[in-house]
């Protein structure tokens, strides 16, 4: 076989695997909203909500329970990632990377501040108070934040096409948030904290991506995301959960009650889907480029809405469907122009 | 000294100046880090692909592996550090001039 034919074959193989990983990410990410929504009605979280709500009100109860759920999510994710890295034999490389504080670890820990207490906590708040479909679709706004920051920090240019995509995504976002708020205004009961959560998810993930990228391009992605979750676990289990416990909330009382088969099963399911969606997300980037990888991964919104419908029978309101469709169209427009990365893999 | 920093740092170092073929990089890393076997060969090669897709390395030449020095019948690629790669390598405190 000649050089040209081999180059073509190699390129096709990479692209095929890249699309496979990106799609895998979208499915797992979408599935994550199932345990994320279900966990709210399970004990000890349901009971914990009741106890705190009785003393401090619904709003405080929502945030405090979301903190404990997010902390357990971080714990099961890091367990899944450690098993993954151990199986791949990458623990030695993890130690080497962890020691590189300035070029690597610093960025991963900084990213975990925005990813954990802002994006994932916000997602759980949105799931708990507004619903899984809303939480999933609201986070579709994250590329807008990410590209605005990349433009500001790294001087990346936003092309006309990307700008058109951003405008479509923002219109989608207005439909999703505005539709929900207007409906609830009519009933006189607006779950503001749930909507704030949706906004936190979109901005948090956008910022996380822009920061984590700094350390990820010179580290192993499998290891980078594990260190990022190590940072998140430190934030929850060493700082926030103990602080809330000292403030008088029954954090440890309920944390110790999760060791029941069903609760553990749901939490582990959340950890595995979330952990591996991150893994496959990063695996797709070198093969098809960051743009296409993120564009396809954004199909998670669709998978989330479908799986929530199949498992819980919840039909999302039309504003979520229309807004979600706009976000998907916008991210396709935004990301489909990016052919640079694939070209650079060609070797010509 | 060898094998105590992340593998990608070392790959960037090796590609400095005139560039290196992927099989040369893979073999040297396997030796320095004591990583034997086909699994690590492919894993290190994927690291190189990641660095190239991130724009830190550039693929400047390709040839078919006729003799099977790496993988018989597959492509071999030669990589050099890009300007962006040099900037990032300096951030990572690589000892490179």
Coordinates of C-alpha atoms in Angstrom, one line a residue:
Chain A
X1 CA 0.0 0.0 0.0
X2 CA 1.3 3.5 -0.8
X3 CA 1.8 6.4 1.5
X4 CA -1.3 8.3 0.5
X5 CA -3.6 5.3 0.9
X6 CA -2.1 4.5 4.3
X7 CA -2.5 8.1 5.4
X8 CA -6.1 8.1 4.4
X9 CA -6.8 4.8 6.1
X10 CA -5.1 6.0 9.3
X11 CA -7.1 9.2 9.3
X12 CA -10.4 7.4 8.7
X13 CA -9.7 5.0 11.6
X14 CA -8.9 7.9 13.9
X15 CA -12.1 9.8 13.0
X16 CA -14.2 6.7 13.4
X17 CA -12.9 6.0 16.9
X18 CA -13.1 9.8 17.8
X19 CA -16.8 9.9 16.9
X20 CA -17.4 6.7 18.8
X21 CA -15.8 8.2 22.0
X22 CA -17.7 11.4 21.6
X23 CA -21.0 9.6 21.2
X24 CA -20.2 7.4 24.1
X25 CA -19.7 10.5 26.2
X26 CA -23.0 12.0 25.1
X27 CA -24.9 8.8 26.1
X28 CA -23.2 8.5 29.5
X29 CA -23.6 12.2 30.2
X30 CA -27.3 12.0 29.4
X31 CA -27.7 8.9 31.6
X32 CA -26.2 10.7 34.5
X33 CA -29.3 12.8 34.9
X34 CA -31.3 9.6 35.8
X35 CA -29.4 8.9 39.1
X36 CA -29.0 12.6 39.6
X37 CA -32.8 13.1 39.6
X38 CA -33.7 9.9 41.4
X39 CA -31.3 10.4 44.3
X40 CA -33.4 13.3 45.6
X41 CA -36.4 11.1 46.4
X42 CA -34.3 8.5 48.1
X43 CA -33.4 8.3 51.8
X44 CA -31.4 9.6 53.6
X45 CA -31.5 12.6 51.3
X46 CA -35.3 13.0 51.3
X47 CA -35.4 12.7 55.1
X48 CA -32.5 15.1 55.4
X49 CA -34.3 17.6 53.3
X50 CA -37.4 17.4 55.5
X51 CA -35.4 17.9 58.7
X52 CA -33.5 20.9 57.4
X53 CA -36.5 22.4 55.7
X54 CA -38.5 22.3 59.0
X55 CA -35.8 24.3 60.8
X56 CA -34.2 26.5 58.1
X57 CA -36.7 26.7 55.2
X58 CA -36.9 25.0 51.8
X59 CA -34.1 27.1 50.1
X60 CA -31.5 26.3 52.7
X61 CA -32.5 22.7 52.7
X62 CA -32.2 22.5 49.0
X63 CA -28.7 23.8 48.9
X64 CA -27.4 21.8 51.9
X65 CA -28.8 18.5 50.6
X66 CA -27.4 19.3 47.1
X67 CA -24.0 19.8 48.8
X68 CA -24.1 16.3 50.3
X69 CA -25.3 14.7 47.1
X70 CA -22.6 16.5 45.0
X71 CA -20.0 15.4 47.6
X72 CA -21.0 11.8 47.2
X73 CA -21.1 12.2 43.4
X74 CA -17.5 13.4 43.6
X75 CA -16.5 10.5 45.8
X76 CA -18.0 7.8 43.5
X77 CA -16.5 9.5 40.4
X78 CA -13.0 9.5 41.9
X79 CA -13.5 5.8 42.9
X80 CA -14.5 5.0 39.3
X81 CA -11.5 7.0 37.9
X82 CA -9.0 5.4 40.3
X83 CA -10.1 1.9 39.2
X84 CA -9.9 3.1 35.6
X85 CA -6.3 4.5 36.0
X86 CA -5.2 1.5 38.0
X87 CA -6.4 -0.9 35.3
X88 CA -4.6 1.1 32.7
X89 CA -1.4 1.0 34.8
X90 CA -1.3 4.8 35.0
X91 CA -0.9 5.3 38.8
X92 CA 2.9 5.9 38.4
X93 CA 2.2 8.6 35.9
X94 CA -0.4 10.1 38.2
X95 CA 2.2 10.5 40.9
X96 CA 4.6 12.2 38.5
X97 CA 1.8 14.5 37.3
X98 CA 0.5 15.3 40.8
X99 CA 4.0 16.6 41.8
X100 CA 4.0 19.1 38.9
X101 CA 2.0 21.7 40.9
X102 CA 2.8 24.8 38.9
X103 CA 2.2 23.5 35.3
X104 CA -0.5 20.9 36.0
X105 CA -2.0 20.3 39.5
X106 CA -2.6 24.0 40.2
X107 CA -4.9 24.2 37.1
X108 CA -6.8 21.0 37.8
X109 CA -7.5 22.1 41.4
X110 CA -8.6 25.6 40.2
X111 CA -10.8 24.0 37.6
X112 CA -12.4 21.8 40.3
X113 CA -13.6 24.9 42.2
X114 CA -15.6 25.9 39.2
X115 CA -16.6 22.4 38.2
X116 CA -17.6 21.2 41.6
X117 CA -19.2 23.8 43.9
X118 CA -20.5 25.8 41.0
X119 CA -21.3 23.5 38.0
X120 CA -22.2 20.1 39.5
X121 CA -23.8 21.6 42.6
X122 CA -25.8 23.9 40.4
X123 CA -26.9 20.9 38.2
X124 CA -28.1 19.0 41.3
X125 CA -30.0 22.1 42.5
X126 CA -31.6 22.4 39.1
X127 CA -32.5 18.7 39.1
X128 CA -33.9 18.8 42.6
X129 CA -36.0 21.9 42.2
X130 CA -36.9 22.2 38.5
X131 CA -36.2 18.8 37.0
X132 CA -33.7 16.7 35.2
X133 CA -34.6 17.8 31.7
X134 CA -34.3 21.5 32.6
X135 CA -30.9 20.9 34.4
X136 CA -29.6 19.0 31.3
X137 CA -30.7 21.5 28.8
X138 CA -29.8 24.6 30.8
X139 CA -26.1 23.4 30.9
X140 CA -26.1 23.4 27.1
X141 CA -25.3 27.1 27.4
X142 CA -21.7 26.3 28.6
X143 CA -19.9 26.8 25.2
X144 CA -21.0 30.4 25.2
X145 CA -19.2 31.1 28.5
X146 CA -16.2 28.9 27.5
X147 CA -15.6 30.6 24.2
X148 CA -16.1 34.1 25.6
X149 CA -13.4 33.3 28.2
X150 CA -11.0 31.7 25.7
X151 CA -11.3 34.9 23.6
X152 CA -10.6 37.1 26.6
X153 CA -7.8 35.0 28.2
X154 CA -6.1 33.3 25.3
X155 CA -6.9 35.8 22.6
X156 CA -8.8 33.2 20.6
X157 CA -10.7 34.7 17.8
X158 CA -14.4 34.2 17.6
X159 CA -15.3 33.7 13.9
X160 CA -18.6 35.0 12.4
X161 CA -19.9 31.4 12.2
X162 CA -19.1 30.7 15.9
X163 CA -20.7 34.0 16.8
X164 CA -23.9 33.0 14.9
X165 CA -23.8 29.7 16.8
X166 CA -23.5 31.6 20.1
X167 CA -26.5 33.8 19.3
X168 CA -28.6 30.8 18.5
X169 CA -27.6 29.1 21.8
X170 CA -28.4 32.2 23.8
X171 CA -31.9 32.4 22.1
X172 CA -32.3 28.7 23.2
X173 CA -31.2 29.6 26.7
X174 CA -33.7 32.5 26.9
X175 CA -36.5 30.1 25.8
X176 CA -35.5 27.4 28.3
X177 CA -35.1 29.7 31.3
X178 CA -37.8 32.3 30.3
X179 CA -40.4 29.6 29.5
X180 CA -40.0 27.9 32.8
X181 CA -40.0 31.1 34.9
X182 CA -43.1 32.5 33.1
X183 CA -45.0 29.3 33.6
X184 CA -44.1 29.3 37.3
X185 CA -44.9 33.0 37.7
X186 CA -48.4 32.2 36.6
X187 CA -48.7 29.7 39.4
X188 CA -47.1 32.2 41.8
X189 CA -44.3 29.8 42.9
X190 CA -40.9 30.3 41.2
X191 CA -38.1 27.9 42.1
X192 CA -35.5 30.6 41.9
X193 CA -32.7 28.5 43.4
X194 CA -33.4 25.8 40.7
X195 CA -32.9 28.3 37.9
X196 CA -29.9 29.8 39.6
X197 CA -28.5 26.2 39.7
X198 CA -29.1 25.9 35.9
X199 CA -27.1 29.1 35.4
X200 CA -24.4 27.9 37.7
X201 CA -24.1 24.7 35.7
X202 CA -23.6 26.6 32.4
X203 CA -21.1 29.2 33.7
X204 CA -19.2 26.8 36.0
X205 CA -18.6 24.2 33.2
X206 CA -17.6 27.0 30.8
X207 CA -15.0 28.4 33.2
X208 CA -13.8 24.9 34.2
X209 CA -13.1 24.0 30.6
X210 CA -11.2 27.1 29.9
X211 CA -9.0 26.7 33.0
X212 CA -8.5 22.9 32.9
X213 CA -7.3 23.2 29.3
X214 CA -4.2 24.9 30.6
X215 CA -3.0 21.8 32.4
X216 CA -4.6 19.2 30.2
X217 CA -2.6 19.8 27.0
X218 CA 0.6 18.8 28.7
X219 CA -0.8 16.0 30.9
X220 CA -2.6 12.7 30.4
X221 CA -6.3 13.5 30.3
X222 CA -7.2 10.3 32.3
X223 CA -5.0 11.6 35.0
X224 CA -5.9 15.2 34.6
X225 CA -9.6 14.6 35.3
X226 CA -8.8 12.3 38.2
X227 CA -6.7 15.1 39.8
X228 CA -9.5 17.5 39.1
X229 CA -11.9 15.3 41.0
X230 CA -9.3 14.9 43.8
X231 CA -9.5 18.7 44.1
X232 CA -13.3 18.5 44.2
X233 CA -13.3 15.8 46.9
X234 CA -10.9 18.0 49.1
X235 CA -13.3 20.9 48.6
X236 CA -16.3 18.9 49.7
X237 CA -15.1 16.5 52.3
X238 CA -12.3 18.6 54.0
X239 CA -13.8 22.1 53.7
X240 CA -17.5 22.5 52.9
X241 CA -19.1 19.4 54.5
X242 CA -17.3 19.9 57.8
X243 CA -18.0 23.6 57.8
X244 CA -21.7 23.0 57.3
X245 CA -21.6 20.3 60.1
X246 CA -20.0 22.9 62.4
X247 CA -22.7 25.4 61.5
X248 CA -25.1 22.9 62.9
X249 CA -26.4 21.0 59.8
X250 CA -26.8 17.2 60.2
X251 CA -24.2 16.4 57.5
X252 CA -22.4 13.4 59.0
X253 CA -25.6 12.0 60.5
X254 CA -27.1 11.5 57.0
X255 CA -23.8 10.9 55.3
X256 CA -23.4 7.7 57.4
X257 CA -26.9 6.6 56.3
X258 CA -26.1 6.2 52.6
X259 CA -24.8 2.6 53.1
X260 CA -28.0 1.0 51.8
X261 CA -28.0 -1.1 48.7
X262 CA -30.3 1.0 46.6
X263 CA -28.8 4.4 47.6
X264 CA -25.3 3.1 47.0
X265 CA -26.4 1.6 43.6
X266 CA -27.8 5.0 42.5
X267 CA -24.7 6.9 43.7
X268 CA -22.3 4.4 42.0
X269 CA -24.3 4.6 38.8
X270 CA -23.9 8.4 39.0
X271 CA -20.1 8.0 39.6
X272 CA -19.6 5.6 36.7
X273 CA -21.7 7.5 34.1
X274 CA -20.1 10.9 35.1
X275 CA -16.6 9.6 35.4
X276 CA -16.6 7.8 32.1
X277 CA -18.3 10.5 30.2
X278 CA -15.4 12.8 31.2
X279 CA -12.9 10.0 30.1
X280 CA -14.5 9.5 26.7
X281 CA -14.9 13.3 26.2
X282 CA -11.2 13.8 26.4
X283 CA -10.4 10.6 24.4
X284 CA -12.4 12.0 21.5
X285 CA -10.5 15.4 21.3
X286 CA -7.2 14.3 19.8
X287 CA -9.0 12.1 17.3
X288 CA -11.6 14.4 15.9
X289 CA -10.7 17.8 17.4
X290 CA -12.0 19.6 20.4
X291 CA -14.8 21.4 18.4
X292 CA -16.3 18.3 16.9
X293 CA -15.9 16.4 20.2
X294 CA -17.8 19.0 22.2
X295 CA -20.4 19.4 19.4
X296 CA -21.3 15.7 19.4
X297 CA -21.0 15.4 23.2
X298 CA -23.6 18.1 23.4
X299 CA -26.1 15.6 22.1
X300 CA -26.2 14.6 25.8
X301 CA -29.1 17.1 26.2
X302 CA -31.1 15.0 23.8
X303 CA -30.2 11.7 25.5
X304 CA -31.0 13.1 28.9
X305 CA -34.4 14.3 27.8
X306 CA -35.2 10.9 26.2
X307 CA -33.9 8.8 29.0
X308 CA -35.8 10.9 31.6
X309 CA -38.9 10.4 29.5
X310 CA -38.3 6.6 29.2
X311 CA -37.5 6.0 32.9
X312 CA -39.7 8.6 34.7
X313 CA -42.3 9.2 32.1
X314 CA -41.8 13.0 32.4
X315 CA -42.7 14.9 29.3
X316 CA -40.7 18.1 29.2
X317 CA -42.5 21.3 28.5
X318 CA -42.4 22.7 25.0
X319 CA -40.0 25.5 26.0
X320 CA -37.4 23.0 27.1
X321 CA -37.8 21.1 23.8
X322 CA -37.6 24.2 21.6
X323 CA -34.8 25.8 23.7
X324 CA -32.8 22.5 23.7
X325 CA -33.2 22.2 20.0
X326 CA -31.9 25.7 19.5
X327 CA -28.9 25.0 21.7
X328 CA -28.1 21.8 19.7
X329 CA -28.4 23.7 16.4
X330 CA -26.3 26.5 17.8
X331 CA -23.5 24.2 19.0
X332 CA -23.5 22.3 15.7
X333 CA -23.1 25.6 13.8
X334 CA -20.5 26.8 16.3
X335 CA -18.4 23.6 16.3
X336 CA -18.8 22.3 12.7
X337 CA -16.5 24.9 11.2
X338 CA -13.5 23.6 13.2
X339 CA -11.6 21.4 10.7
X340 CA -8.2 22.6 11.8
X341 CA -7.5 19.9 14.3
X342 CA -8.3 17.1 11.9
X343 CA -6.1 18.6 9.3
X344 CA -3.2 18.8 11.7
X345 CA -3.5 15.1 12.3
X346 CA -3.0 14.3 8.7
X347 CA 0.6 15.0 8.5
X348 CA 0.6 16.9 5.2
Chain B
X1 CA 16.8 12.0 36.5
X2 CA 15.2 10.0 33.7
X3 CA 11.6 9.0 34.1
X4 CA 10.7 11.3 37.1
X5 CA 8.6 13.8 35.2
X6 CA 5.3 13.3 33.3
X7 CA 5.7 11.4 30.1
X8 CA 4.4 14.3 27.9
X9 CA 7.0 16.7 29.3
X10 CA 9.7 14.3 28.2
X11 CA 8.1 13.9 24.7
X12 CA 8.1 17.7 24.3
X13 CA 11.8 17.8 25.3
X14 CA 12.7 15.0 22.8
X15 CA 10.9 16.8 19.9
X16 CA 12.9 20.0 20.4
X17 CA 15.4 21.2 17.7
X18 CA 15.3 18.9 14.7
X19 CA 12.4 16.8 15.6
X20 CA 12.0 13.1 16.1
X21 CA 10.3 10.1 14.6
X22 CA 7.4 8.6 16.7
X23 CA 9.2 5.2 16.9
X24 CA 12.3 6.9 18.3
X25 CA 10.3 8.8 20.9
X26 CA 8.3 5.7 21.9
X27 CA 11.4 3.5 22.2
X28 CA 13.3 6.1 24.3
X29 CA 10.4 6.7 26.6
X30 CA 9.8 3.0 27.1
X31 CA 13.5 2.6 28.0
X32 CA 13.6 5.6 30.4
X33 CA 10.4 4.9 32.2
X34 CA 10.8 1.1 32.2
X35 CA 7.5 0.6 30.3
X36 CA 7.7 -2.7 28.3
X37 CA 5.4 -4.2 25.8
X38 CA 3.0 -3.3 23.0
X39 CA 0.4 -1.8 25.4
X40 CA 2.8 0.9 26.4
X41 CA 4.1 1.4 22.9
X42 CA 0.6 2.2 21.8
X43 CA -0.2 4.3 24.9
X44 CA 2.9 6.5 24.4
X45 CA 2.1 6.8 20.7
X46 CA -1.4 8.1 21.7
X47 CA 0.3 10.7 24.0
X48 CA 2.2 11.9 20.9
X49 CA -1.1 12.1 18.9
X50 CA -2.7 14.1 21.7
X51 CA 0.2 16.5 21.8
X52 CA 0.0 17.0 18.0
X53 CA -3.8 17.5 18.1
X54 CA -3.3 20.1 20.9
X55 CA -1.0 22.0 18.5
X56 CA 2.1 21.5 20.6
X57 CA 3.8 19.2 18.1
X58 CA 3.6 19.2 14.3
X59 CA 3.7 16.2 12.0
X60 CA 6.3 17.2 9.4
X61 CA 7.1 13.9 7.6
X62 CA 5.5 10.5 7.2
X63 CA 6.8 7.2 5.7
X64 CA 5.6 3.6 5.6
X65 CA 7.3 1.2 8.0
X66 CA 8.6 -1.3 5.5
X67 CA 11.1 -3.1 7.7
X68 CA 8.9 -3.3 10.8
X69 CA 11.0 -1.1 13.0
X70 CA 7.8 0.0 14.8
X71 CA 4.7 -1.7 13.3
X72 CA 5.2 -3.3 9.9
X73 CA 3.0 -1.8 7.2
X74 CA 1.9 1.1 9.4
X75 CA 2.8 4.8 9.0
X76 CA 5.7 6.4 10.8
X77 CA 5.4 10.1 11.6
X78 CA 8.1 12.7 12.4
X79 CA 7.2 15.5 14.8
X80 CA 8.7 18.8 15.7
X81 CA 7.8 21.2 18.5
X82 CA 5.6 24.1 17.4
X83 CA 6.0 27.7 18.6
X84 CA 2.9 27.2 20.8
X85 CA 4.5 24.0 22.0
X86 CA 7.7 25.9 22.9
X87 CA 5.7 28.4 24.9
X88 CA 3.8 25.7 26.8
X89 CA 7.0 23.7 27.3
X90 CA 8.6 26.8 28.9
X91 CA 5.5 27.2 31.2
X92 CA 6.1 23.6 32.3
X93 CA 9.7 24.5 33.3
X94 CA 11.3 22.3 30.8
X95 CA 15.0 22.6 30.6
X96 CA 15.2 23.7 27.1
X97 CA 17.0 26.7 25.5

